[in-house]
Tab-separated table of C-alpha atoms (C1' of nucleotides) in Angstrom:
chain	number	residue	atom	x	y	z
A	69	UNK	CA	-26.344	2.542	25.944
A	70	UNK	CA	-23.470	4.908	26.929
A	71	UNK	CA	-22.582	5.416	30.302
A	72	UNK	CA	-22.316	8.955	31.355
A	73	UNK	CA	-18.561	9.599	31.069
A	74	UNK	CA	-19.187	8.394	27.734
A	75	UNK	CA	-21.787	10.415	26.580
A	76	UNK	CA	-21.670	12.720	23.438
A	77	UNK	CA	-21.104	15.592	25.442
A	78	UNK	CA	-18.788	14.155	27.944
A	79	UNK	CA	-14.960	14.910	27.660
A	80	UNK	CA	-13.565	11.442	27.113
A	81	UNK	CA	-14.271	11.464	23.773
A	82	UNK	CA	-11.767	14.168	23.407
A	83	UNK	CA	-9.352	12.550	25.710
A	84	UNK	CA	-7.433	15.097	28.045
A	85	UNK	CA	-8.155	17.882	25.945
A	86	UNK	CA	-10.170	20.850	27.125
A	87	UNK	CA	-13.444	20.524	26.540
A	88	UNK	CA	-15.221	23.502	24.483
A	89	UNK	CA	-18.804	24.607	23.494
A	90	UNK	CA	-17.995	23.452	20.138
A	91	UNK	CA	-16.572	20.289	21.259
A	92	UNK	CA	-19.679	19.360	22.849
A	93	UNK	CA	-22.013	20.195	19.892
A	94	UNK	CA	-19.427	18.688	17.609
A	95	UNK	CA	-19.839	15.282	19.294
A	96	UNK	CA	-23.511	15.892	20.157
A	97	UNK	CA	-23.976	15.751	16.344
A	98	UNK	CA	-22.222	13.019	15.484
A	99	UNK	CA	-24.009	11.096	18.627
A	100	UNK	CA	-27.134	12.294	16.280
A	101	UNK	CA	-26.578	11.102	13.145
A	102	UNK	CA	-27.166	7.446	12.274
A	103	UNK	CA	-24.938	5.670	10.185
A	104	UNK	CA	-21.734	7.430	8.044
A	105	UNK	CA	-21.062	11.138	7.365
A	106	UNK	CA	-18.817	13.513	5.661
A	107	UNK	CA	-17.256	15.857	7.204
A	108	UNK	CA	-19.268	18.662	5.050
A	109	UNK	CA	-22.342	16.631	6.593
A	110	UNK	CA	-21.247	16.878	9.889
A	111	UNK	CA	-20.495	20.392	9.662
A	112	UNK	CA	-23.982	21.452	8.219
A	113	UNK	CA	-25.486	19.580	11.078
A	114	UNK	CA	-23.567	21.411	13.704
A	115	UNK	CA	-24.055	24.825	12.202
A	116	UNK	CA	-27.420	23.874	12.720
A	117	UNK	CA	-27.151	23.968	16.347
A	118	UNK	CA	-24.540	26.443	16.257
A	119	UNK	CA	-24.351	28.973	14.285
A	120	UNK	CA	-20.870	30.071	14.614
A	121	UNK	CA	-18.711	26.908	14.535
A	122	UNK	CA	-16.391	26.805	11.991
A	123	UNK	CA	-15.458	24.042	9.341
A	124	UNK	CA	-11.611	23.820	10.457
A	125	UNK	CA	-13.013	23.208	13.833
A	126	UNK	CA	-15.016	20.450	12.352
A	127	UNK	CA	-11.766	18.767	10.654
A	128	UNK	CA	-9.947	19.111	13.917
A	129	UNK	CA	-12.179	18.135	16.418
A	130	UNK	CA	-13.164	14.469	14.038
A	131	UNK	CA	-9.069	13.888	13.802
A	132	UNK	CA	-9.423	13.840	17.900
A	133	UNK	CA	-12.453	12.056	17.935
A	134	UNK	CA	-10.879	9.371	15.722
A	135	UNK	CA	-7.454	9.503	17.665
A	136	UNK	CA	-9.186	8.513	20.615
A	137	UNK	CA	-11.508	5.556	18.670
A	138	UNK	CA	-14.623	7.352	19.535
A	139	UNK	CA	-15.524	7.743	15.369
A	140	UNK	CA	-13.600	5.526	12.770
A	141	UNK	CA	-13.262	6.430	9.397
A	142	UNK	CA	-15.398	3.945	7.042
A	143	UNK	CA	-14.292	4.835	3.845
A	144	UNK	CA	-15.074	7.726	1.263
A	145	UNK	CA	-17.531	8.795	-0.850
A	146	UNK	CA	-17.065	11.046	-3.692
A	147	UNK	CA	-13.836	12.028	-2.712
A	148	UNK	CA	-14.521	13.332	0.670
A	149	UNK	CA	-13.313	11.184	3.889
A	150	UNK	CA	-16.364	9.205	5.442
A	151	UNK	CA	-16.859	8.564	9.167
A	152	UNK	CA	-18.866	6.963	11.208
A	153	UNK	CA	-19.546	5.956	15.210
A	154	UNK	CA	-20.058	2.281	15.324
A	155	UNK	CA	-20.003	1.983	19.027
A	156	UNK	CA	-18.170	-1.422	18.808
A	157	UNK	CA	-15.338	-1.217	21.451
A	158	UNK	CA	-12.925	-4.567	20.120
A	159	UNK	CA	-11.453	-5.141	17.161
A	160	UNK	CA	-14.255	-5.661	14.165
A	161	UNK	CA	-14.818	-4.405	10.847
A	162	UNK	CA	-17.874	-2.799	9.223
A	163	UNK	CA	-21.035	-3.767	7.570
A	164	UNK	CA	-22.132	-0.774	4.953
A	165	UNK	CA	-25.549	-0.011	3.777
A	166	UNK	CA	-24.862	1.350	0.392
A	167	UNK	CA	-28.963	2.447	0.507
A	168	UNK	CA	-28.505	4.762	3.795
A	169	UNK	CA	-24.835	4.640	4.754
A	170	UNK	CA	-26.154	2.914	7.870
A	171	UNK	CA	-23.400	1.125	9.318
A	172	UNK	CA	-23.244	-2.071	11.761
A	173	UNK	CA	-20.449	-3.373	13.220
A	174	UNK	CA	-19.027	-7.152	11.492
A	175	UNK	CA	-17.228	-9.381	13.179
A	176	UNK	CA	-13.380	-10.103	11.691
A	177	UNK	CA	-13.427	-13.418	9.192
A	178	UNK	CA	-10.028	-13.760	9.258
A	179	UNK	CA	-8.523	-16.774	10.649
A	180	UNK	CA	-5.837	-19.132	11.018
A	181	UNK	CA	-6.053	-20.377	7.638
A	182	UNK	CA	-5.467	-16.975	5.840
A	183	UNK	CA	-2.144	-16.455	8.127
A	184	UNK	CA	-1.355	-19.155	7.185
A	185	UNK	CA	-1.500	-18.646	3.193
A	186	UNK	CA	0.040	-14.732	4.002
A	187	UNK	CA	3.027	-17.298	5.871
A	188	UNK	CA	3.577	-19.142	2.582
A	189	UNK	CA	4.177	-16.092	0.860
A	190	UNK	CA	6.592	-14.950	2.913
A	191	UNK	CA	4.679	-12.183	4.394
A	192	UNK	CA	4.124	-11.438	8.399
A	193	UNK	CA	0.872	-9.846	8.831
A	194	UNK	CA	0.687	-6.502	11.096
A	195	UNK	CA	-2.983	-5.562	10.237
A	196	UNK	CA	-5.447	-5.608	7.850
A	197	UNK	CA	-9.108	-4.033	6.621
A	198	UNK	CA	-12.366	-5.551	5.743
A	199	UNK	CA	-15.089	-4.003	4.993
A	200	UNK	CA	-19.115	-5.426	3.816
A	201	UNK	CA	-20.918	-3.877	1.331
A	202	UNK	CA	-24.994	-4.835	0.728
A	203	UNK	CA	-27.917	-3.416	1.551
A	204	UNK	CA	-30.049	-3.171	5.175
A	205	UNK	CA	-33.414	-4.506	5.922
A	206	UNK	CA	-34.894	-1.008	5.310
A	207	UNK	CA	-33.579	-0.359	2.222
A	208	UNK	CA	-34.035	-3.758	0.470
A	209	UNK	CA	-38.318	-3.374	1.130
A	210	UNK	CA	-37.133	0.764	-0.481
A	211	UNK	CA	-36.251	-1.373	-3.501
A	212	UNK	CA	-38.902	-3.765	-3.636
A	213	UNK	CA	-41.259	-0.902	-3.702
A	214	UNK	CA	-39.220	1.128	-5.930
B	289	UNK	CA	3.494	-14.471	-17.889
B	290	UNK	CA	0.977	-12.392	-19.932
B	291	UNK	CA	0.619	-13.415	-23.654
B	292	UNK	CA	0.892	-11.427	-26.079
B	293	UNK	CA	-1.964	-9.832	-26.535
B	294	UNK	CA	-2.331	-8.845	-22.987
B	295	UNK	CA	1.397	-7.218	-22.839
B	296	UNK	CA	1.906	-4.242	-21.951
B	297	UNK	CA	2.086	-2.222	-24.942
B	298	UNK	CA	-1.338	-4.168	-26.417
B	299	UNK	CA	-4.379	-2.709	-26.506
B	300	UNK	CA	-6.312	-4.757	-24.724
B	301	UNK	CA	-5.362	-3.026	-21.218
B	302	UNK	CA	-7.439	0.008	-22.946
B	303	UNK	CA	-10.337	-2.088	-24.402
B	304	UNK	CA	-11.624	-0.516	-27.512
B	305	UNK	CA	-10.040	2.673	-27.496
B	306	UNK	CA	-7.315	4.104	-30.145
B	307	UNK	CA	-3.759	3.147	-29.401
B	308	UNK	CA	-1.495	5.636	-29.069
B	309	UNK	CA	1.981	6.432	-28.406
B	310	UNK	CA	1.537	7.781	-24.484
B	311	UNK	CA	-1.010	5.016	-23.590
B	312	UNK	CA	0.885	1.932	-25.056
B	313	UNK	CA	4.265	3.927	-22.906
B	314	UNK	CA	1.922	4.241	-19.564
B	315	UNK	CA	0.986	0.557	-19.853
B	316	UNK	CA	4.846	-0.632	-20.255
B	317	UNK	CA	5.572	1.766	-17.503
B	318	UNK	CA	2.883	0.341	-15.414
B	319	UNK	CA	3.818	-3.343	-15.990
B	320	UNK	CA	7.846	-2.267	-15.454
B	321	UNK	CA	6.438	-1.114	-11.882
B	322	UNK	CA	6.340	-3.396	-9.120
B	323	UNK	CA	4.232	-3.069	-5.962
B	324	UNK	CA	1.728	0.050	-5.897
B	325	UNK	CA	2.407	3.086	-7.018
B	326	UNK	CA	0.627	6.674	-6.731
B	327	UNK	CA	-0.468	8.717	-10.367
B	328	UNK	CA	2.704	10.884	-9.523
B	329	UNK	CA	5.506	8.437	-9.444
B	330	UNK	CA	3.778	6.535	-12.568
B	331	UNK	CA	4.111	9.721	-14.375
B	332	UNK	CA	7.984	10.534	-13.595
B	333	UNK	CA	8.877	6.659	-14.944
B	334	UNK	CA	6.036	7.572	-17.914
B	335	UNK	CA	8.011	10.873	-18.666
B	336	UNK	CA	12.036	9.409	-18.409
B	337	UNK	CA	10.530	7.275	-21.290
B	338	UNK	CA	8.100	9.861	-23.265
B	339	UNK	CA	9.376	13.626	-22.072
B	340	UNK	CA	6.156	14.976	-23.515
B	341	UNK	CA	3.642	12.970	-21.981
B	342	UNK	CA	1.264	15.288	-19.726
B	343	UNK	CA	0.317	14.754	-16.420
B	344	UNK	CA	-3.452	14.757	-17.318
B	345	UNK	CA	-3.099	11.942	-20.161
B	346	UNK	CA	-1.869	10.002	-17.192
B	347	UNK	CA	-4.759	10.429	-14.783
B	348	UNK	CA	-6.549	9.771	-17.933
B	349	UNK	CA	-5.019	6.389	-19.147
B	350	UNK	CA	-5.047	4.685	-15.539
B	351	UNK	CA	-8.881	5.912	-14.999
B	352	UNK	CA	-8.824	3.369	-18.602
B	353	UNK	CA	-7.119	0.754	-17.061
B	354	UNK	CA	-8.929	0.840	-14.206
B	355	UNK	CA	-12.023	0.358	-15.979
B	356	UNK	CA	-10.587	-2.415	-18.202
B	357	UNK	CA	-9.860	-4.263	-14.812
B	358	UNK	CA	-6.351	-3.999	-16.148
B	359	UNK	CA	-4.989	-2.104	-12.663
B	360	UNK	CA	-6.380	-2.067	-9.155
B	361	UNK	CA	-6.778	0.615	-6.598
B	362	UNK	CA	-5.451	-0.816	-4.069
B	363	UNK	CA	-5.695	2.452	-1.469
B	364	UNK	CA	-4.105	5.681	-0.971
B	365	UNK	CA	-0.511	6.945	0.745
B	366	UNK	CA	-0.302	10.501	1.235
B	367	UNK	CA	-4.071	11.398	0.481
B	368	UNK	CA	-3.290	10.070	-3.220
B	369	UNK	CA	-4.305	7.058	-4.529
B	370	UNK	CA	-2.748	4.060	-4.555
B	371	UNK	CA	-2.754	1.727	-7.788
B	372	UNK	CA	-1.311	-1.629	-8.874
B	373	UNK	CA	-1.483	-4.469	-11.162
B	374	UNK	CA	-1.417	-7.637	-9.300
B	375	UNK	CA	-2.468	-9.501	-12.434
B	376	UNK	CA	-4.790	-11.644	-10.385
B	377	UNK	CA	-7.623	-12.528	-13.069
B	378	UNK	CA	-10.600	-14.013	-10.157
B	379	UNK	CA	-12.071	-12.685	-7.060
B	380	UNK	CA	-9.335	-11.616	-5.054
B	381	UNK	CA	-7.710	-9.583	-2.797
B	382	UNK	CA	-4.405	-7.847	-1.636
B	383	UNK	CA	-1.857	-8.678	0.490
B	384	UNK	CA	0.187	-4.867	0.795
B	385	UNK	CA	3.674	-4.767	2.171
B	386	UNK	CA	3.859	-1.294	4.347
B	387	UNK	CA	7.851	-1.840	3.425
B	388	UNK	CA	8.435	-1.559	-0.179
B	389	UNK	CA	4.988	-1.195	-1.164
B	390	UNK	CA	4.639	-4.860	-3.258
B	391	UNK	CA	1.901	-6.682	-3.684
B	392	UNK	CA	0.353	-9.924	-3.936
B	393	UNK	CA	-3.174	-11.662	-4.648
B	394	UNK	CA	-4.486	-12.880	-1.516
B	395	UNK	CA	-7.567	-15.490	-1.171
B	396	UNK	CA	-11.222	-14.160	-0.328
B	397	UNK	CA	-11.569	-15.093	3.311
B	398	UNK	CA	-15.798	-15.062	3.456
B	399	UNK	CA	-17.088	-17.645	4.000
B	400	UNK	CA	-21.240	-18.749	4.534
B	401	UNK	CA	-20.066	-17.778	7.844
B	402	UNK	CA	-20.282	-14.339	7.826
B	403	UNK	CA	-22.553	-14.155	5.141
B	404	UNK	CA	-25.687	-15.765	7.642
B	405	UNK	CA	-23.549	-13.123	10.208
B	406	UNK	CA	-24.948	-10.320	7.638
B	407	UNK	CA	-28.919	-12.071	7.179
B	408	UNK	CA	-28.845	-12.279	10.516
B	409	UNK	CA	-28.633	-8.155	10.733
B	410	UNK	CA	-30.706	-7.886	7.535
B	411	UNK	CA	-28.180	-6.989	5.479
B	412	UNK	CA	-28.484	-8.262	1.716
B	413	UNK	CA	-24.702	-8.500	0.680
B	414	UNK	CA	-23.617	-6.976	-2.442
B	415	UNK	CA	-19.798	-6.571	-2.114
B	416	UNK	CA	-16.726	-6.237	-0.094
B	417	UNK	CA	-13.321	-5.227	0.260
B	418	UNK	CA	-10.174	-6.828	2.199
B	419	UNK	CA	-6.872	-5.707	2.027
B	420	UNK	CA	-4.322	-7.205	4.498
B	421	UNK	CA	-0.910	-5.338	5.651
B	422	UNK	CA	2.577	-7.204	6.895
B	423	UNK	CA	6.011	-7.136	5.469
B	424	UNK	CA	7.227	-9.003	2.981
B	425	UNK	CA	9.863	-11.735	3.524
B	426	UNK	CA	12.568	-9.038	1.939
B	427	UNK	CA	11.595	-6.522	4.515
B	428	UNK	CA	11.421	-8.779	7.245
B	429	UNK	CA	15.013	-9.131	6.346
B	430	UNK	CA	15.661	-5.339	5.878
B	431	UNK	CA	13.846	-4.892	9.803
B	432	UNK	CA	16.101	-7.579	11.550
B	433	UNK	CA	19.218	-6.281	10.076
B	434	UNK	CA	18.560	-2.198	10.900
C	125	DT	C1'	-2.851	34.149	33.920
C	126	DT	C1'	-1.619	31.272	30.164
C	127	DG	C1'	-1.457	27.681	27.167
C	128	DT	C1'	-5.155	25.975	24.073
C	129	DA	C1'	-8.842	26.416	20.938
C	130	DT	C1'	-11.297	28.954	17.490
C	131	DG	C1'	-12.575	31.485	13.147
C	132	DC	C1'	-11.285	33.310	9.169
C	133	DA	C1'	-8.982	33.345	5.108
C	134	DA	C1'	-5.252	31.928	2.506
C	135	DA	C1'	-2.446	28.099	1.127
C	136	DT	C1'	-1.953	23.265	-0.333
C	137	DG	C1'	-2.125	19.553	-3.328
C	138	DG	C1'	-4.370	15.839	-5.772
C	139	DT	C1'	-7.448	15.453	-9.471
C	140	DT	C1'	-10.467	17.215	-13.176
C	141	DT	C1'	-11.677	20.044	-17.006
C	142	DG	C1'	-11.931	23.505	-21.056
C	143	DC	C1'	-9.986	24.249	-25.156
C	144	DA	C1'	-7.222	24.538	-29.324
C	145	DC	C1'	-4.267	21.519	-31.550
C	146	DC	C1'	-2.902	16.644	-33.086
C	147	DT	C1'	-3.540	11.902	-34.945
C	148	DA	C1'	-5.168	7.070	-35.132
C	149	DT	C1'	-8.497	4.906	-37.788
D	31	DA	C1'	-12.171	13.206	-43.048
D	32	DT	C1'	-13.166	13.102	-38.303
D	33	DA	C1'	-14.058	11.344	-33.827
D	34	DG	C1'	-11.211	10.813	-30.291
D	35	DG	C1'	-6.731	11.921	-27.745
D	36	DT	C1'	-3.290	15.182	-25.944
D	37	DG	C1'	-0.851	19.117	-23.498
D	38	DC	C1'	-1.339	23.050	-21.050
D	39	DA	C1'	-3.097	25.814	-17.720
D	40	DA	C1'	-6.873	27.027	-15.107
D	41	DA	C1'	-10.490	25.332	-12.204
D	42	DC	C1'	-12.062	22.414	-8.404
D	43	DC	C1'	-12.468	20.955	-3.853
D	44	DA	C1'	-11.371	18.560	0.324
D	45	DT	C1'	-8.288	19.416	3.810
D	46	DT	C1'	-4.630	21.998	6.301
D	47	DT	C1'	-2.457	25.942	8.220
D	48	DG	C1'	-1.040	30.823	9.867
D	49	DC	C1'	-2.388	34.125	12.822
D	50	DA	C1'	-4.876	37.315	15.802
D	51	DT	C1'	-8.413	36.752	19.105
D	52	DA	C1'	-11.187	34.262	22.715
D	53	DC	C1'	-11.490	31.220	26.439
D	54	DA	C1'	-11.084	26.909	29.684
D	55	DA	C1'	-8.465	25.587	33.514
DNA sequence: TTGTATGCAAATGGTTTGCACCTAT
DNA sequence: ATAGGTGCAAACCATTTGCATACAA
């Protein structure tokens, strides 16, 4: 549960920036929508609420959302960029419904060992990406019945 | 070392498919390549070799080797996408040097672990992707010295 | 007021595709 | 012979950008 300064239409998300009508619906929407979205996705939704937005706005206001860690792109699908709010404030990975796009947050399985085997080949580690593919509760019983 | 009828210009890397003159030169320039590479920079080394080759054929040929498990995708630089034959023949994944762009076969790190982590959110795992980032020892070298 | 943000439309750039012409098999 | 491959250029499409206008601070 988000505190208040952190709420969809609160400013943090955008950092110092000024905060604008679109802003707010912007991250109102993506506060909305459950698991990972395209951009074009996004942008439908907002139009939805407001009619006037425009799609650049979209791309610009996500690139501050995700500057400030508030959304975190997940991947793509289909060629367009996919992001998605996970909530999770430390450092952790993703867990990706490929049913839904629902997406949980998975803790890092990296550990000593695997430094260690980078070490041997020479190679300092500065970061890395892992992300879970499978299927959630939900849709598994979809496929049962399906 | 790849035998013979795995090298470069074989047809294996293409499965079934005719042999020609552009794919058997895309293959050699693929396995002459090392680290990742982008469609782009295959096709200048593809067309010092073959002037006539066409950009498409390229696109083309690595969508082939893709398929044939003969490259990777490994990621994307630039908003294009990043390919690479590692040459790894198991379940693996990449360890990517940010400094020249090389890269090496790196051990699954799942374990039962994270797998029971997944259950325990009702996720049914199907697959998953890790890619790790550092410097190589050669770049370590390059960093100290600039 | 004034520096930012927005909308629109045009530009960008990677990738794909249609088509008439080649060429392995 | 003929199904499949190629080059070229046009089409596609997600994303970015220039610019005149609108607006938060």
């Amino acid at each position: 549960m988000p505190c208040e300064g952190d709420h969809a239409s609160g400013r943090s998300a955008y950092g110092a920036r000024r905060m604008t009508t679109q802003r707010r619906v912007i991250a109102q929407a993506v506060d909305e929508t459950r698991g990972a979205f395209t951009i074009d996705e996004l942008a439908s939704r907002v139009r939805r609420m407001d009619r006037t937005t425009g799609t650049a706005t979209v791309y610009r206001a996500v690139a501050h959302l995700e500057e400030s860690g508030w959304v975190e792109r997940v991947g793509e699908r289909g060629g367009s960029a996919l992001y998605a709010r996970c909530g999770a404030e430390e450092h952790h990975h993703h867990l990706v419904c490929t049913g839904c796009g629902r997406i949980e947050p998975a803790a890092c399985p990296l550990d000593a060992g695997l430094a260690e085997e980078a070490e041997r080949a020479g190679f300092l580690l500065t970061d890395h990406e892992v992300t879970l593919y499978g299927l959630c509760a939900a849709c598994q019983t979809e496929t049962r019945r399906g």
